[in-house]
Short mmCIF file of C-alpha atoms and ligand atoms in Angstrom, two decimals:
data_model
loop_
_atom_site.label_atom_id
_atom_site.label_comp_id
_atom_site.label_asym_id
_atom_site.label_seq_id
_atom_site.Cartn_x
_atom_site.Cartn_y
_atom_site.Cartn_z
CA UNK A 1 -6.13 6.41 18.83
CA UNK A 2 -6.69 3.97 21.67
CA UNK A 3 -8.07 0.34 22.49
CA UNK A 4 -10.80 -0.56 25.21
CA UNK A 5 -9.60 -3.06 27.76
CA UNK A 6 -12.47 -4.93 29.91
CA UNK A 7 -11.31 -3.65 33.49
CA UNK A 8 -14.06 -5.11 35.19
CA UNK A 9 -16.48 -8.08 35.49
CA UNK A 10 -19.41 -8.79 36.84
CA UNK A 11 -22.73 -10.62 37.16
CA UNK A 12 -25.96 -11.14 39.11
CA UNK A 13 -28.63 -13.99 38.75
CA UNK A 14 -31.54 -14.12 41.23
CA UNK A 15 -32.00 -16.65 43.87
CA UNK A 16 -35.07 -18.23 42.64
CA UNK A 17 -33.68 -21.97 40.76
CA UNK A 18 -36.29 -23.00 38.32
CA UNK A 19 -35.75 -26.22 37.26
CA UNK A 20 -37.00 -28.43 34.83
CA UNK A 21 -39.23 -30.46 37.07
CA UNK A 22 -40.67 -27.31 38.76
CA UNK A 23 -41.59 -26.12 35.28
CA UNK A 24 -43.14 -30.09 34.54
CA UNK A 25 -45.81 -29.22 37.48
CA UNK A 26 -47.27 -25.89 35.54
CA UNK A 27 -46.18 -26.74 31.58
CA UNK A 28 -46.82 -30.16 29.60
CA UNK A 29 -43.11 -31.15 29.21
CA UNK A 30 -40.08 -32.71 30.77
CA UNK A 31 -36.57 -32.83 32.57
CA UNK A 32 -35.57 -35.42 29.84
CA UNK A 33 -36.92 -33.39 26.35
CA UNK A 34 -35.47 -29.99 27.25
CA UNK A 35 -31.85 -31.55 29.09
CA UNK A 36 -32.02 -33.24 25.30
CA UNK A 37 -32.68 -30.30 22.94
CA UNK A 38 -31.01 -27.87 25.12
CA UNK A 39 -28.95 -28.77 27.94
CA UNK A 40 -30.97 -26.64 29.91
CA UNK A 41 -31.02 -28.28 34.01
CA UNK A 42 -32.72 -25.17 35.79
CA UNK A 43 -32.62 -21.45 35.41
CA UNK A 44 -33.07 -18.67 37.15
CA UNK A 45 -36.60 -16.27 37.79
CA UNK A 46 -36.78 -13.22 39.69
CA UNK A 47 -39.45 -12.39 42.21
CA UNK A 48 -41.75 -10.23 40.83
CA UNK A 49 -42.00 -6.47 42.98
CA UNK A 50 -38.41 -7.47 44.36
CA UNK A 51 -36.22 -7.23 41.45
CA UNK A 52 -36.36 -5.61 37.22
CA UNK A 53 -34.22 -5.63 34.36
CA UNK A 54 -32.78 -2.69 35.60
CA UNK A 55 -31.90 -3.51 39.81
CA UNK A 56 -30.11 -6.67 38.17
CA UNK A 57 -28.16 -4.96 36.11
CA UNK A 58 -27.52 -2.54 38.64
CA UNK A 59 -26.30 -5.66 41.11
CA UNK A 60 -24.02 -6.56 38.33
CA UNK A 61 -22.55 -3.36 37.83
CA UNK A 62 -21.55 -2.56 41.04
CA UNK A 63 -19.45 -6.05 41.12
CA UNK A 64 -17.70 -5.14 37.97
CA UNK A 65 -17.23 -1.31 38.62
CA UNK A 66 -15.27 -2.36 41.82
CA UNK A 67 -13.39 -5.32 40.05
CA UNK A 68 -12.03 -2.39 37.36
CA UNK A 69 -10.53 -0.30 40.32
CA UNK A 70 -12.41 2.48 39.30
CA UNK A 71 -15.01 4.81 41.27
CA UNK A 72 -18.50 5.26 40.06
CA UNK A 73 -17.51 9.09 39.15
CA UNK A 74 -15.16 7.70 36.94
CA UNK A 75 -17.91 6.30 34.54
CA UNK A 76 -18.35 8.74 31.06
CA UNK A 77 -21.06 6.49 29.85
CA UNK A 78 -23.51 4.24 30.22
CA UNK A 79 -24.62 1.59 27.07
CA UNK A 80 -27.28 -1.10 28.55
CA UNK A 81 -28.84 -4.22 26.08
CA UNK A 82 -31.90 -5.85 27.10
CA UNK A 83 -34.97 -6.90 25.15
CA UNK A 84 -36.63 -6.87 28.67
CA UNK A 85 -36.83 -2.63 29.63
CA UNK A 86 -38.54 -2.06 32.77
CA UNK A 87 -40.72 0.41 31.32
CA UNK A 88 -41.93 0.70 27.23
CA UNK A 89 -39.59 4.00 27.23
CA UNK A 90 -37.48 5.52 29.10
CA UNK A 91 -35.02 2.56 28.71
CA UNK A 92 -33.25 1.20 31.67
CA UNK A 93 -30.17 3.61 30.92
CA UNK A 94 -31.24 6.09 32.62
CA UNK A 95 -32.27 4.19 35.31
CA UNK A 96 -28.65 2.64 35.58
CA UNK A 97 -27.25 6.80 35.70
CA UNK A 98 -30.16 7.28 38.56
CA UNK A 99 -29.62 4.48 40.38
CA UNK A 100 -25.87 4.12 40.70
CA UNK A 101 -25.83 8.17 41.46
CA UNK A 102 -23.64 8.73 38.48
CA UNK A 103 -23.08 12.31 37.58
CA UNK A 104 -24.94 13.00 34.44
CA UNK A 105 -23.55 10.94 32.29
CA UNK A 106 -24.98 10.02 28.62
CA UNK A 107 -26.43 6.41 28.69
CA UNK A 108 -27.51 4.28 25.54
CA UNK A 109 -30.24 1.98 25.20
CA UNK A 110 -29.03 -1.38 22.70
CA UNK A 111 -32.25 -3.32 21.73
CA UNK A 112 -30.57 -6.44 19.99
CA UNK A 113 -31.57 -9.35 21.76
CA UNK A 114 -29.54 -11.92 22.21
CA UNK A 115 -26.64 -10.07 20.05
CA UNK A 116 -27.24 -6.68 22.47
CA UNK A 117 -24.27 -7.27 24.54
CA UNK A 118 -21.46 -7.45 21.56
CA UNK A 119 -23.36 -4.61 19.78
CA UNK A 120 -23.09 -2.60 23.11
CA UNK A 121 -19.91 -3.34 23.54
CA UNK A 122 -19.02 -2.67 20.10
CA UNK A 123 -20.35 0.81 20.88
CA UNK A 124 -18.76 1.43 23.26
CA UNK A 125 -15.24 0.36 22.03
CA UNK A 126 -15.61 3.21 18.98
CA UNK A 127 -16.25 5.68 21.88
CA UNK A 128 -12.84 4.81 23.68
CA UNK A 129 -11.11 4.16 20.45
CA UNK A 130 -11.80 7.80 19.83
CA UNK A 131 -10.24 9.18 22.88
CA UNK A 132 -14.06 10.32 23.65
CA UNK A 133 -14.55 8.40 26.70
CA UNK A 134 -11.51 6.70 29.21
CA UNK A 135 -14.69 4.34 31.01
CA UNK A 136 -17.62 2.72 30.04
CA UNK A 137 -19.99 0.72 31.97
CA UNK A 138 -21.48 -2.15 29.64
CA UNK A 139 -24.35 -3.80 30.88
CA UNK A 140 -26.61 -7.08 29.63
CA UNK A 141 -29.35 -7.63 31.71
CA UNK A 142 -32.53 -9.81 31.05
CA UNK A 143 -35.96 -10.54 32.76
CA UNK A 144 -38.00 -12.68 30.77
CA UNK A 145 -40.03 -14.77 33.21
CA UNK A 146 -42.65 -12.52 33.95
CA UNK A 147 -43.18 -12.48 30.08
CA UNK A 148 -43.56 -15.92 28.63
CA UNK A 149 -46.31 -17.93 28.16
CA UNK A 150 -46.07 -20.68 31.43
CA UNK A 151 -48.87 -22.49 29.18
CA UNK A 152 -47.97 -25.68 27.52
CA UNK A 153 -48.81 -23.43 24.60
CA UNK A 154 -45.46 -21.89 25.52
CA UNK A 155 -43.41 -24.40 25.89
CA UNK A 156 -41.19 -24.35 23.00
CA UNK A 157 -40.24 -20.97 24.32
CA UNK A 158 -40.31 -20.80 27.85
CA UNK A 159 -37.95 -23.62 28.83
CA UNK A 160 -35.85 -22.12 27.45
CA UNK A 161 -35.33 -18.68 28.76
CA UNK A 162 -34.15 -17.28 31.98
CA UNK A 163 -33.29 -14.20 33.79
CA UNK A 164 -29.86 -12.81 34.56
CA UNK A 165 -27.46 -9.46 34.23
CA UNK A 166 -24.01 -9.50 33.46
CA UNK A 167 -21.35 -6.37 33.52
CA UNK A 168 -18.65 -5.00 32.24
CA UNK A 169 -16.29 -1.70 33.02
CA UNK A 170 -14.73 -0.94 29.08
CA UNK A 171 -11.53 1.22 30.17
CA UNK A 172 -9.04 3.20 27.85
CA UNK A 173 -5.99 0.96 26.82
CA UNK A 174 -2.69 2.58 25.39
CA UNK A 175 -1.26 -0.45 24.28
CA UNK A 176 -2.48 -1.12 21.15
CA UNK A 177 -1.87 -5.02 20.84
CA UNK A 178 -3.92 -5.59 23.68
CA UNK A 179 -7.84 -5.18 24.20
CA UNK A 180 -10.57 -5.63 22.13
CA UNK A 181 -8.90 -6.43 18.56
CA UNK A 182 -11.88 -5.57 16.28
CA UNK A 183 -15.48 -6.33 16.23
CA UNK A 184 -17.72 -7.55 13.80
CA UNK A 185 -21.89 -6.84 13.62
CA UNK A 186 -24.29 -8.36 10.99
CA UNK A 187 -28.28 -8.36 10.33
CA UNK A 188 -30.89 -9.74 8.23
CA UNK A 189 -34.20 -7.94 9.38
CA UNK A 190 -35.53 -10.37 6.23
CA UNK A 191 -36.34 -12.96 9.27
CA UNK A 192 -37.43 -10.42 11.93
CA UNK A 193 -40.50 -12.77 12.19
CA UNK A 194 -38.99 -16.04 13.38
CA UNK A 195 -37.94 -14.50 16.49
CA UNK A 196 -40.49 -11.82 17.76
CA UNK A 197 -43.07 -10.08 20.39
CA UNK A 198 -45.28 -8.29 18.34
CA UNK A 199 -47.09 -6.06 20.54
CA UNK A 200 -47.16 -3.74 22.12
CA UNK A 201 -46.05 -2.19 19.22
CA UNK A 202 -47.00 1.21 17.16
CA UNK A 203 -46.72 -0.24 13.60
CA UNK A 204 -49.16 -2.93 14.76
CA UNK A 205 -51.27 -3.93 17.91
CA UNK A 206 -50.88 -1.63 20.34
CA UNK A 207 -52.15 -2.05 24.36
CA UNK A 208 -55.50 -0.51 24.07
CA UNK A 209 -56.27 -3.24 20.91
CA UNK A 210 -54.93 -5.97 22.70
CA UNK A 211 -57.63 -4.56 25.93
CA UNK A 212 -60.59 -3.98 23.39
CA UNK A 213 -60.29 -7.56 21.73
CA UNK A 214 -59.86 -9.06 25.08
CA UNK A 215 -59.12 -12.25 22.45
CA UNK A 216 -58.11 -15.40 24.39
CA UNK A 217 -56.19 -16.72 21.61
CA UNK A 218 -54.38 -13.17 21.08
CA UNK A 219 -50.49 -14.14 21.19
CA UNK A 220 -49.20 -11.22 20.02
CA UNK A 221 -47.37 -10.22 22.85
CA UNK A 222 -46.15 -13.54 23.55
CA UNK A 223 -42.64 -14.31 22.18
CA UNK A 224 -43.11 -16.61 19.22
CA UNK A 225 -40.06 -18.50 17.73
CA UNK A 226 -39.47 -20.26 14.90
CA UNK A 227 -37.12 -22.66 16.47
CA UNK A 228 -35.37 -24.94 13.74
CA UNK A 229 -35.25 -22.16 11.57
CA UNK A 230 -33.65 -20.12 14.08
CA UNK A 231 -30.93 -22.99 15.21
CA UNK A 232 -30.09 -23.58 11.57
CA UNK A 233 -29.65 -20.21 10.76
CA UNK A 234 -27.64 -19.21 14.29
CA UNK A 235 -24.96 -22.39 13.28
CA UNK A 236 -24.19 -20.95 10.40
CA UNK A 237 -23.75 -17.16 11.61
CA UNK A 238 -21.92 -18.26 14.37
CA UNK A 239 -18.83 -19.53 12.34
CA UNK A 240 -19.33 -17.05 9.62
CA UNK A 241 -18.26 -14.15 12.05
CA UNK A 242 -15.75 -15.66 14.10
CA UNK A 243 -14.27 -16.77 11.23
CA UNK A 244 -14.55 -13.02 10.43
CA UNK A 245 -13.25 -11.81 13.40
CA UNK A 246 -9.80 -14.40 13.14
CA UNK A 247 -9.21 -13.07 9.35
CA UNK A 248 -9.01 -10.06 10.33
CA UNK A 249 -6.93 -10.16 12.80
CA UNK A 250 -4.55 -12.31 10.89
CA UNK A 251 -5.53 -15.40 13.67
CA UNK A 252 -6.71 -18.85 12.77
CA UNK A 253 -8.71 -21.14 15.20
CA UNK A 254 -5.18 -22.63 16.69
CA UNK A 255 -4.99 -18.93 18.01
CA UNK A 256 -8.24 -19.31 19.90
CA UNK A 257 -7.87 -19.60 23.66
CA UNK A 258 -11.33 -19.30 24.84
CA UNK A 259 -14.55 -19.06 23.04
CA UNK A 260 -17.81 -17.80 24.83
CA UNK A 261 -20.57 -18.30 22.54
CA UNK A 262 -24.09 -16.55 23.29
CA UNK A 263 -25.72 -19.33 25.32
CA UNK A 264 -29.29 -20.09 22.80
CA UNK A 265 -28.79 -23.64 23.02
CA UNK A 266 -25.84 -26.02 24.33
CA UNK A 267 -26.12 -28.18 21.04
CA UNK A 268 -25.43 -24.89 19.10
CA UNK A 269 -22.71 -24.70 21.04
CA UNK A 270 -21.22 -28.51 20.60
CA UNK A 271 -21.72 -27.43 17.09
CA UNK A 272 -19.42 -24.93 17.14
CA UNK A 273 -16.94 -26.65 18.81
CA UNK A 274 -16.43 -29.63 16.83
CA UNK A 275 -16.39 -27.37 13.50
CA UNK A 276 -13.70 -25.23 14.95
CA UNK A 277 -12.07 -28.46 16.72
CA UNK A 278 -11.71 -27.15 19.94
CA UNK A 279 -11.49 -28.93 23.54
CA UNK A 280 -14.15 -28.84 26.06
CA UNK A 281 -11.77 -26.10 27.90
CA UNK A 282 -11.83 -24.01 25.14
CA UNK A 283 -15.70 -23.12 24.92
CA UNK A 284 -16.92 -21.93 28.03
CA UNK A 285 -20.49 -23.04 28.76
CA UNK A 286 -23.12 -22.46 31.24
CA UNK A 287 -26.37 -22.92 29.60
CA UNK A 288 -27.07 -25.58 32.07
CA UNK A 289 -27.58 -23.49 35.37
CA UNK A 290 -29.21 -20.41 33.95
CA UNK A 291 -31.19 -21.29 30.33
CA UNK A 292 -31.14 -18.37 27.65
CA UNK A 293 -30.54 -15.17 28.99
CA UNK A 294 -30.42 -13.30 25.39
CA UNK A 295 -28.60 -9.79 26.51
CA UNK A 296 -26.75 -11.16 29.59
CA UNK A 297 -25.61 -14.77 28.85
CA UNK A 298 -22.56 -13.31 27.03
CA UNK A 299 -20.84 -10.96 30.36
CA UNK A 300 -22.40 -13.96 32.42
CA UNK A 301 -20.06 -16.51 31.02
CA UNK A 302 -17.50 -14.22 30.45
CA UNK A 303 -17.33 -13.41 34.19
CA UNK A 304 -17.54 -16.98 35.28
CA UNK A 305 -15.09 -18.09 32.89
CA UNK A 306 -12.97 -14.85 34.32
CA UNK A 307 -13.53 -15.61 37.91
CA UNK A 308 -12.71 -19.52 37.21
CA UNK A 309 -9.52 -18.37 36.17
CA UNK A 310 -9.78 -19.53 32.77
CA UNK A 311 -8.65 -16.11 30.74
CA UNK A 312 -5.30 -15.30 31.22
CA UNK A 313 -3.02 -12.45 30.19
CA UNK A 314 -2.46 -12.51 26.80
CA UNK A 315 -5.50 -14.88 25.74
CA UNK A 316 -7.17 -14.69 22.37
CA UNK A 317 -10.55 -14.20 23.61
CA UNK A 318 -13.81 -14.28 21.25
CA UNK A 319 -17.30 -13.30 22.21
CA UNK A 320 -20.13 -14.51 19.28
CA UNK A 321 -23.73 -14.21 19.70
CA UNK A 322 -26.60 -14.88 17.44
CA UNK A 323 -30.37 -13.92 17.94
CA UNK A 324 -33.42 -12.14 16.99
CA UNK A 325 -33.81 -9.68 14.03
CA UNK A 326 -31.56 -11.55 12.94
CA UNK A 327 -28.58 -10.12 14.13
CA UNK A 328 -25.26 -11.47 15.03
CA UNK A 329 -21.88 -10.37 16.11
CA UNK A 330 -18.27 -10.88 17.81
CA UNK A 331 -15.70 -9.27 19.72
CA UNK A 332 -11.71 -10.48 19.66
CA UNK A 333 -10.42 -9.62 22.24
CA UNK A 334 -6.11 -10.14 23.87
CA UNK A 335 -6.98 -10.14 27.29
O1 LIG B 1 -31.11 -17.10 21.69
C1 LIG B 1 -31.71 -16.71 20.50
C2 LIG B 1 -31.58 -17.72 19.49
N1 LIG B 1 -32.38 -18.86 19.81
C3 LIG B 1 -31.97 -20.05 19.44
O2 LIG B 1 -30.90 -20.17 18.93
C4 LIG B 1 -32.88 -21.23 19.63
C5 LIG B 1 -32.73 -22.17 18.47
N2 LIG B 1 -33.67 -23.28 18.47
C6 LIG B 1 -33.62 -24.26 19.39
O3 LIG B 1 -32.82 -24.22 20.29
C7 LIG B 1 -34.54 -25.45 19.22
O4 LIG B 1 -35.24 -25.33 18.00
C8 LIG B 1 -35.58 -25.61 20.37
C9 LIG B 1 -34.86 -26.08 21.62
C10 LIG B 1 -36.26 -24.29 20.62
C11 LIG B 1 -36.64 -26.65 20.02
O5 LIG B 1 -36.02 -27.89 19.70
P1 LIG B 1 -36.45 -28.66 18.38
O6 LIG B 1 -35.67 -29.89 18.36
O7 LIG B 1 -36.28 -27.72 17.23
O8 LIG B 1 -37.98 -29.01 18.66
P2 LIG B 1 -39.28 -28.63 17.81
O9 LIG B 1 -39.67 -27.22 18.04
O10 LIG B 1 -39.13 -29.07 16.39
O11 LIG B 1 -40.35 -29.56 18.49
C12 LIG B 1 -40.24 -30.99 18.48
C13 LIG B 1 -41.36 -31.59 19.28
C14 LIG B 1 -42.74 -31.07 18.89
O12 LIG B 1 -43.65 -32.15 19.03
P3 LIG B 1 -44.14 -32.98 17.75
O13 LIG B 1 -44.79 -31.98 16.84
O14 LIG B 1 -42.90 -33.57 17.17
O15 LIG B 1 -45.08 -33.97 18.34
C15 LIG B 1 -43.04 -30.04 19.95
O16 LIG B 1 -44.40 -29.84 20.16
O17 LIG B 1 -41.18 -31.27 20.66
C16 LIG B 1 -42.38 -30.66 21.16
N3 LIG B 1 -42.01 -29.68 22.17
C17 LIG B 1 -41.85 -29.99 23.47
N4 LIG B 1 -42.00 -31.14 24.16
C18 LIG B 1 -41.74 -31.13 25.48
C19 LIG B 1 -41.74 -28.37 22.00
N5 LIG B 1 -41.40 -27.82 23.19
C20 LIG B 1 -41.46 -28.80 24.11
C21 LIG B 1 -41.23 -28.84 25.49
N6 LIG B 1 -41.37 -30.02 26.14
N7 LIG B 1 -40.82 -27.75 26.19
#
């Protein structure tokens, strides 16, 4: 029996700032309305034909597999989260393996949203804990621009999101009070419609109906959100299982050292932090610069909060993320 240690950090966002007054020019809303409801300045969008899902990710990775120490032959496996594949299927797994010129390694597609990075690394955590695999490469990576509506009749949605990749290298730790502690996962497909793109999708509207209506008003491949249902439901979650994570550990919130929530919104955020109590240096945020970037935002802040020197040896470290399906999740980590 083993623990997984995060060796390695790492994360990419494109160039391209979006910010709230570009996005005023093309959509019916304003700097002041989404700084208000979401803290959100700017964000980042990639240019289309130069970068996917999959070469951020791959930008990412290659910071964090040379933080770790490790070579790329090193890797055993590959687990990637996005909501965002490059293609419908294969998933971008594969593409990681083909792409880095891994040996043939297995790699795992996670398709939880904004929870896909603490169910991946979840995953892989059981696989080290096993003594299956000694290194895993984690990966959240997120393109979303090319897929909202940049209508007003969007709006509610695409302020809000933005693209980004964020890494991780999992490696095999023999001391067992160190490294990620225990992690918890949740869901309640019962709201799977308050947070959806529909099509393309077997069960329902696939491409060639969406061609043959040719229906103006089709939004079924839009993303749709049910937004106050979705923030009232994500504050509660988000205490439930880090409250879940510090019982059973045997840690209570004065044991926290840093918290990195999923970044959905920064006032779900403040939330959290004034029902926990904790100072502003206590909940890393970065919502601000880069929007909602489901899959990634989690290794994102993680590695900025990392690089800033903010996570220190020894640190009680908790990852929590909330988001479509419903799902939710967290990680406790001693760093
Ligand atoms: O990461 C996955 C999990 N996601 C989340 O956790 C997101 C949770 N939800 C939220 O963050 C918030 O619900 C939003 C930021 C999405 C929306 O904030 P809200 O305070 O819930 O606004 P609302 O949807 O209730 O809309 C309020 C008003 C409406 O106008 P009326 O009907 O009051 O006249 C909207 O039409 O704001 C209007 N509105 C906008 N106005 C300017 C909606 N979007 C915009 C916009 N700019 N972008």
């Amino acid at each position: 029996m083993y623990h997984s240690k995060i060796s390695g950090l790492g994360f990419y966002v494109p160039d391209n700032i979006v910010t709230n007054d570009d996005l005023s020019k093309i959509i019916d809303t304003n700097d002041e309305w989404i700084q208000e409801r979401t803290g959100i300045r700017e964000r980042r969008h990639i240019i289309r034909g130069e970068d996917t899902t999959t070469t951020i990710g791959v930008k990412a990775a290659k910071i964090a597999i040379e933080r770790s120490g490790i070579v790329k032959d090193d890797i055993d496996f590959i687990v990637f989260a996005t909501l965002s594949s490059d293609y419908y299927f294969p998933g971008p797994g594969v593409l990681v393996q083909r792409d880095l010129g891994l040996k043939t390694v297995g790699a795992l597609d996670v398709r939880n949203q904004c929870s896909g990075f603490v169910y991946a690394l979840s995953v892989a955590d059981q696989y080290i804990k096993t003594g299956m695999y000694k290194n895993i490469l984690v990966i959240g990576s997120e393109v979303h621009s090319v897929g909202l509506d940049m209508t007003s009749r969007g709006r509610g949605v695409s302020v809000i999101f933005g693209d980004g990749a964020g890494a991780a290298i999992l490696s095999r730790e023999e001391d067992l009070t160190k490294g990620i502690l225990s992690t918890h996962l949740h869901s309640e497909g019962e709201h799977a419609e308050e947070l959806i793109v529909k099509a393309p999708g077997m069960g329902g509207r696939w491409v060639s109906d969406i061609l043959s209506d040719n229906d103006p008003d089709d939004e079924s491949y839009l993303p749709h959100m049910n937004g106050q249902f979705v923030f009232k439901n994500a504050v509660v979650r988000f205490a439930e299982v880090i409250n879940e994570g510090l019982l059973a550990n045997n840690l209570t919130v004065s044991d926290i050292d840093m918290l990195i929530p999923h970044q959905a919104n920064l006032r779900i955020s403040q939330f959290i932090q004034q029902k926990f109590s904790l100072k502003d240096d206590q909940v890393y945020n970065n919502i601000q610069r880069y929007g909602n970037t489901t899959a990634a935002s989690v290794p994102i802040a993680l590695t900025e909060a990392w690089e800033q020197g903010k996570i220190k040896s020894g640190d009680i470290v908790i990852l929590a993320a909330f988001g479509s399906g419903f799902t939710w999740g967290s990680v406790i980590i001693r760093w």
